[in-house]
Amino acid sequence: MNRIKRRFLPVFCWVAGSVIVSACSSLPVYQNLSSDAIVVNAKKNSPELADEFTVDIGDNLLTKVSGSYLEQKTQSVSLLTHIKFIYDEHPGLSKGKTTLLGMSRSGGNAACFNDAEYDDGLVKFCLFDENKDGYFELGTFAGDESVTLNIPYNIFSDNSKTPEKGYFRKTLSYKGLSNGKINFNYAEYSSNMAKATFSQDFSIQNKEGAHILFNFKGAEIKIKQATLLNVTYEVIQYFK
């Protein structure tokens, strides 16, 4: 780190009616904005009863969710251009690099990366946009070193969901037409929102030009039209 150029930023402080130049706070400080996860009641049936809907092959006709999950909403930053590593100047970061959005002590946007390239290793590099104009104008690293920048960035939101004990989901999806039959898949998900704990394929006889009413697992559905690519239907009763 002995090759790093140090740049100290003086700050004006108001004391007893006069302006005094001093190093009240030489560099901005990153503050975390992440919030705690909240418990969300997941009881839900969809879609609405007695309305007509059309879904494509592979999509869900009917969903029932019960229990609860932890939901955490975060905001993140993505760099729109790279920061080139330059000896004696500053660390480097690649375009598209992402991290959580933070805030400086003065309320500006901030982002800290723990894996910026420097020499033969990695260092922590924090970027600041005090004007909130979409450009990081300052970078700090190694405790008290800073560098002037002009790096555009994008802010995006993320919503993560983690099932709690008791979370349960049922789905009925459309699997298309074959040999005069309408094909479906029924699946159950417990505590894992991606992988089914139970799955069952089944079929009903197609009747062209006629509405078909059928029951499955307590659900009652009226099929109005089925094609190779989609199905038009109405939900009469939800899963029990």
CSV table of C-alpha atoms in Angstrom, one decimal:
chain,number,residue,atom,x,y,z
A,1,MET,CA,0.0,0.0,0.0
A,2,ASN,CA,3.0,2.3,0.2
A,3,ARG,CA,2.5,3.3,-3.5
A,4,ILE,CA,-1.0,4.7,-2.9
A,5,LYS,CA,-1.4,8.4,-3.3
A,6,ARG,CA,-3.3,9.9,-0.4
A,7,ARG,CA,-5.9,12.6,-1.0
A,8,PHE,CA,-7.4,14.2,2.1
A,9,LEU,CA,-10.7,16.1,1.7
A,10,PRO,CA,-11.0,19.2,3.9
A,11,VAL,CA,-14.5,20.0,5.3
A,12,PHE,CA,-15.8,23.4,6.3
A,13,CYS,CA,-17.1,23.5,9.9
A,14,TRP,CA,-19.3,26.4,11.3
A,15,VAL,CA,-18.1,27.4,14.8
A,16,ALA,CA,-19.3,30.4,16.8
A,17,GLY,CA,-20.5,32.3,13.7
A,18,SER,CA,-17.3,31.9,11.7
A,19,VAL,CA,-16.1,29.4,9.0
A,20,ILE,CA,-13.1,27.4,10.0
A,21,VAL,CA,-11.2,25.1,7.6
A,22,SER,CA,-10.5,21.8,9.4
A,23,ALA,CA,-10.5,18.0,8.9
A,24,CYS,CA,-13.8,17.4,10.8
A,25,SER,CA,-14.4,14.4,8.7
A,26,SER,CA,-11.8,13.7,6.0
A,27,LEU,CA,-13.6,10.9,4.2
A,28,PRO,CA,-17.3,9.8,3.9
A,29,VAL,CA,-18.2,6.7,5.8
A,30,TYR,CA,-20.3,3.8,4.5
A,31,GLN,CA,-23.4,2.8,6.4
A,32,ASN,CA,-25.5,-0.3,5.8
A,33,LEU,CA,-29.1,0.2,4.7
A,34,SER,CA,-30.2,-3.5,4.8
A,35,SER,CA,-33.4,-4.1,6.8
A,36,ASP,CA,-34.4,-7.2,8.8
A,37,ALA,CA,-36.5,-9.9,7.2
A,38,ILE,CA,-40.2,-9.8,8.0
A,39,VAL,CA,-42.7,-12.7,8.4
A,40,VAL,CA,-45.3,-12.8,5.7
A,41,ASN,CA,-48.6,-14.7,6.0
A,42,ALA,CA,-48.7,-16.9,2.8
A,43,LYS,CA,-52.3,-17.9,2.8
A,44,LYS,CA,-53.5,-17.4,-0.7
A,45,ASN,CA,-55.6,-19.0,-3.4
A,46,SER,CA,-55.3,-17.9,-7.1
A,47,PRO,CA,-56.7,-17.1,-9.6
A,48,GLU,CA,-60.1,-15.5,-8.8
A,49,LEU,CA,-63.1,-17.7,-8.8
A,50,ALA,CA,-65.7,-17.7,-11.7
A,51,ASP,CA,-63.4,-15.6,-14.0
A,52,GLU,CA,-62.1,-16.8,-17.3
A,53,PHE,CA,-58.3,-17.3,-17.7
A,54,THR,CA,-55.9,-18.6,-20.4
A,55,VAL,CA,-52.5,-20.0,-19.5
A,56,ASP,CA,-49.8,-21.4,-21.7
A,57,ILE,CA,-48.4,-24.9,-21.5
A,58,GLY,CA,-46.2,-25.3,-18.4
A,59,ASP,CA,-48.0,-22.5,-16.5
A,60,ASN,CA,-50.1,-22.9,-13.4
A,61,LEU,CA,-53.9,-23.0,-13.6
A,62,LEU,CA,-54.4,-23.0,-9.9
A,63,THR,CA,-52.3,-22.3,-6.8
A,64,LYS,CA,-52.9,-22.6,-3.1
A,65,VAL,CA,-50.3,-21.4,-0.5
A,66,SER,CA,-50.5,-21.7,3.2
A,67,GLY,CA,-48.1,-21.0,6.2
A,68,SER,CA,-45.6,-18.2,6.2
A,69,TYR,CA,-42.2,-17.2,4.8
A,70,LEU,CA,-39.5,-14.7,5.6
A,71,GLU,CA,-39.3,-11.8,3.1
A,72,GLN,CA,-36.4,-9.4,2.8
A,73,LYS,CA,-36.4,-6.5,0.5
A,74,THR,CA,-33.0,-5.1,-0.5
A,75,GLN,CA,-31.6,-2.6,-2.9
A,76,SER,CA,-28.4,-3.3,-4.7
A,77,VAL,CA,-25.9,-1.4,-7.0
A,78,SER,CA,-24.5,-2.5,-10.3
A,79,LEU,CA,-21.6,-0.8,-12.0
A,80,LEU,CA,-22.3,0.3,-15.6
A,81,THR,CA,-18.6,0.5,-16.5
A,82,HIS,CA,-15.4,-0.9,-15.2
A,83,ILE,CA,-12.9,0.7,-12.9
A,84,LYS,CA,-9.4,0.0,-14.3
A,85,PHE,CA,-6.7,-1.0,-11.7
A,86,ILE,CA,-3.9,1.5,-11.9
A,87,TYR,CA,-0.7,1.3,-9.9
A,88,ASP,CA,-0.3,4.1,-7.3
A,89,GLU,CA,-3.9,5.3,-8.1
A,90,HIS,CA,-6.8,3.0,-7.2
A,91,PRO,CA,-8.1,-0.6,-7.2
A,92,GLY,CA,-10.0,-2.1,-10.1
A,93,LEU,CA,-13.6,-3.4,-10.4
A,94,SER,CA,-15.3,-5.1,-13.4
A,95,LYS,CA,-18.4,-3.8,-15.2
A,96,GLY,CA,-21.6,-5.4,-13.9
A,97,LYS,CA,-20.1,-5.9,-10.4
A,98,THR,CA,-22.9,-5.8,-7.8
A,99,THR,CA,-23.2,-5.2,-4.1
A,100,LEU,CA,-25.8,-3.9,-1.6
A,101,LEU,CA,-26.7,-0.2,-1.7
A,102,GLY,CA,-25.6,1.8,1.4
A,103,MET,CA,-25.6,5.4,2.5
A,104,SER,CA,-22.9,7.9,3.5
A,105,ARG,CA,-23.1,9.9,6.7
A,106,SER,CA,-24.4,12.8,4.8
A,107,GLY,CA,-27.2,10.8,3.1
A,108,GLY,CA,-25.6,10.1,-0.3
A,109,ASN,CA,-25.5,6.8,-2.1
A,110,ALA,CA,-22.7,4.4,-1.2
A,111,ALA,CA,-21.4,1.0,-2.2
A,112,CYS,CA,-18.6,-1.1,-0.7
A,113,PHE,CA,-16.9,-4.0,-2.6
A,114,ASN,CA,-14.7,-6.4,-0.6
A,115,ASP,CA,-12.9,-7.9,-3.7
A,116,ALA,CA,-11.5,-5.0,-5.7
A,117,GLU,CA,-8.3,-5.9,-7.6
A,118,TYR,CA,-5.1,-4.3,-6.2
A,119,ASP,CA,-1.5,-5.5,-6.8
A,120,ASP,CA,-1.6,-9.3,-6.4
A,121,GLY,CA,-4.5,-9.4,-4.0
A,122,LEU,CA,-8.0,-8.0,-3.2
A,123,VAL,CA,-8.9,-4.9,-1.1
A,124,LYS,CA,-12.1,-3.3,0.1
A,125,PHE,CA,-13.1,-0.4,-2.1
A,126,CYS,CA,-16.0,1.9,-1.2
A,127,LEU,CA,-17.7,4.3,-3.7
A,128,PHE,CA,-19.7,7.4,-2.9
A,129,ASP,CA,-22.3,9.5,-4.8
A,130,GLU,CA,-23.1,12.4,-2.5
A,131,ASN,CA,-25.1,14.2,-5.1
A,132,LYS,CA,-27.2,11.1,-6.0
A,133,ASP,CA,-26.9,11.8,-9.7
A,134,GLY,CA,-26.1,8.3,-10.7
A,135,TYR,CA,-22.3,8.6,-10.7
A,136,PHE,CA,-19.9,7.6,-8.0
A,137,GLU,CA,-17.5,10.5,-7.8
A,138,LEU,CA,-15.3,9.3,-5.0
A,139,GLY,CA,-13.6,6.0,-4.0
A,140,THR,CA,-12.0,5.2,-0.6
A,141,PHE,CA,-9.7,2.4,0.4
A,142,ALA,CA,-6.9,1.4,2.8
A,143,GLY,CA,-8.3,3.4,5.6
A,144,ASP,CA,-7.7,7.0,4.6
A,145,GLU,CA,-6.8,7.0,0.9
A,146,SER,CA,-9.3,8.3,-1.8
A,147,VAL,CA,-9.5,8.9,-5.5
A,148,THR,CA,-11.8,11.0,-7.7
A,149,LEU,CA,-14.0,8.9,-10.0
A,150,ASN,CA,-16.9,9.3,-12.5
A,151,ILE,CA,-18.5,5.8,-12.5
A,152,PRO,CA,-22.1,5.4,-13.6
A,153,TYR,CA,-24.2,2.8,-11.7
A,154,ASN,CA,-27.7,1.4,-11.6
A,155,ILE,CA,-29.8,0.7,-8.5
A,156,PHE,CA,-32.1,-2.3,-8.5
A,157,SER,CA,-34.4,-4.0,-6.0
A,158,ASP,CA,-34.4,-7.6,-4.9
A,159,ASN,CA,-37.0,-9.5,-2.9
A,160,SER,CA,-35.9,-12.8,-1.4
A,161,LYS,CA,-38.3,-15.3,0.2
A,162,THR,CA,-37.3,-18.0,2.7
A,163,PRO,CA,-40.1,-20.5,3.7
A,164,GLU,CA,-40.7,-21.0,7.4
A,165,LYS,CA,-41.8,-24.2,9.1
A,166,GLY,CA,-45.4,-24.8,8.0
A,167,TYR,CA,-45.1,-23.3,4.5
A,168,PHE,CA,-47.0,-25.4,2.0
A,169,ARG,CA,-47.9,-24.8,-1.7
A,170,LYS,CA,-50.1,-26.8,-4.1
A,171,THR,CA,-50.1,-26.1,-7.9
A,172,LEU,CA,-52.0,-27.5,-10.9
A,173,SER,CA,-50.2,-26.8,-14.2
A,174,TYR,CA,-51.1,-27.4,-17.9
A,175,LYS,CA,-49.1,-30.1,-19.8
A,176,GLY,CA,-50.8,-29.9,-23.2
A,177,LEU,CA,-52.8,-32.2,-25.5
A,178,SER,CA,-52.0,-35.7,-26.6
A,179,ASN,CA,-54.0,-38.6,-28.0
A,180,GLY,CA,-57.3,-36.8,-27.4
A,181,LYS,CA,-56.5,-36.1,-23.7
A,182,ILE,CA,-55.8,-33.0,-21.7
A,183,ASN,CA,-52.7,-33.4,-19.5
A,184,PHE,CA,-52.0,-31.8,-16.2
A,185,ASN,CA,-49.4,-31.9,-13.4
A,186,TYR,CA,-50.3,-31.6,-9.7
A,187,ALA,CA,-47.4,-30.7,-7.4
A,188,GLU,CA,-46.8,-30.0,-3.7
A,189,TYR,CA,-44.0,-27.9,-2.2
A,190,SER,CA,-43.1,-28.0,1.5
A,191,SER,CA,-40.4,-25.7,2.9
A,192,ASN,CA,-38.6,-25.5,-0.4
A,193,MET,CA,-40.0,-23.0,-2.9
A,194,ALA,CA,-38.2,-24.5,-5.9
A,195,LYS,CA,-38.3,-28.3,-5.7
A,196,ALA,CA,-41.6,-30.3,-5.4
A,197,THR,CA,-41.9,-32.8,-2.5
A,198,PHE,CA,-44.7,-34.6,-4.4
A,199,SER,CA,-45.7,-34.6,-8.1
A,200,GLN,CA,-48.4,-36.4,-10.1
A,201,ASP,CA,-49.3,-36.3,-13.8
A,202,PHE,CA,-52.9,-37.1,-14.8
A,203,SER,CA,-55.2,-36.6,-17.8
A,204,ILE,CA,-58.9,-36.1,-18.7
A,205,GLN,CA,-60.7,-36.9,-21.9
A,206,ASN,CA,-60.9,-33.9,-24.3
A,207,LYS,CA,-64.3,-33.0,-25.7
A,208,GLU,CA,-64.0,-30.6,-28.6
A,209,GLY,CA,-66.6,-27.8,-28.7
A,210,ALA,CA,-67.8,-28.6,-25.2
A,211,HIS,CA,-67.0,-27.3,-21.7
A,212,ILE,CA,-65.4,-30.0,-19.5
A,213,LEU,CA,-66.0,-29.9,-15.7
A,214,PHE,CA,-63.7,-32.0,-13.5
A,215,ASN,CA,-62.6,-32.3,-9.8
A,216,PHE,CA,-59.2,-33.0,-8.4
A,217,LYS,CA,-58.0,-32.8,-4.8
A,218,GLY,CA,-61.1,-30.8,-3.9
A,219,ALA,CA,-60.6,-28.3,-6.7
A,220,GLU,CA,-63.3,-27.9,-9.3
A,221,ILE,CA,-62.3,-26.5,-12.8
A,222,LYS,CA,-64.2,-25.9,-16.0
A,223,ILE,CA,-62.1,-26.3,-19.2
A,224,LYS,CA,-63.6,-24.2,-21.9
A,225,GLN,CA,-61.0,-24.8,-24.6
A,226,ALA,CA,-57.7,-26.7,-24.8
A,227,THR,CA,-55.1,-26.5,-27.5
A,228,LEU,CA,-51.5,-27.7,-28.0
A,229,LEU,CA,-50.2,-24.4,-26.6
A,230,ASN,CA,-52.7,-23.1,-24.0
A,231,VAL,CA,-55.9,-23.8,-22.1
A,232,THR,CA,-58.9,-21.5,-21.3
A,233,TYR,CA,-60.6,-22.3,-18.1
A,234,GLU,CA,-62.6,-21.1,-15.0
A,235,VAL,CA,-62.0,-22.1,-11.4
A,236,ILE,CA,-65.2,-23.0,-9.6
A,237,GLN,CA,-63.7,-24.3,-6.3
A,238,TYR,CA,-60.2,-24.1,-4.8
A,239,PHE,CA,-58.1,-27.0,-3.5
A,240,LYS,CA,-59.2,-28.2,-0.1
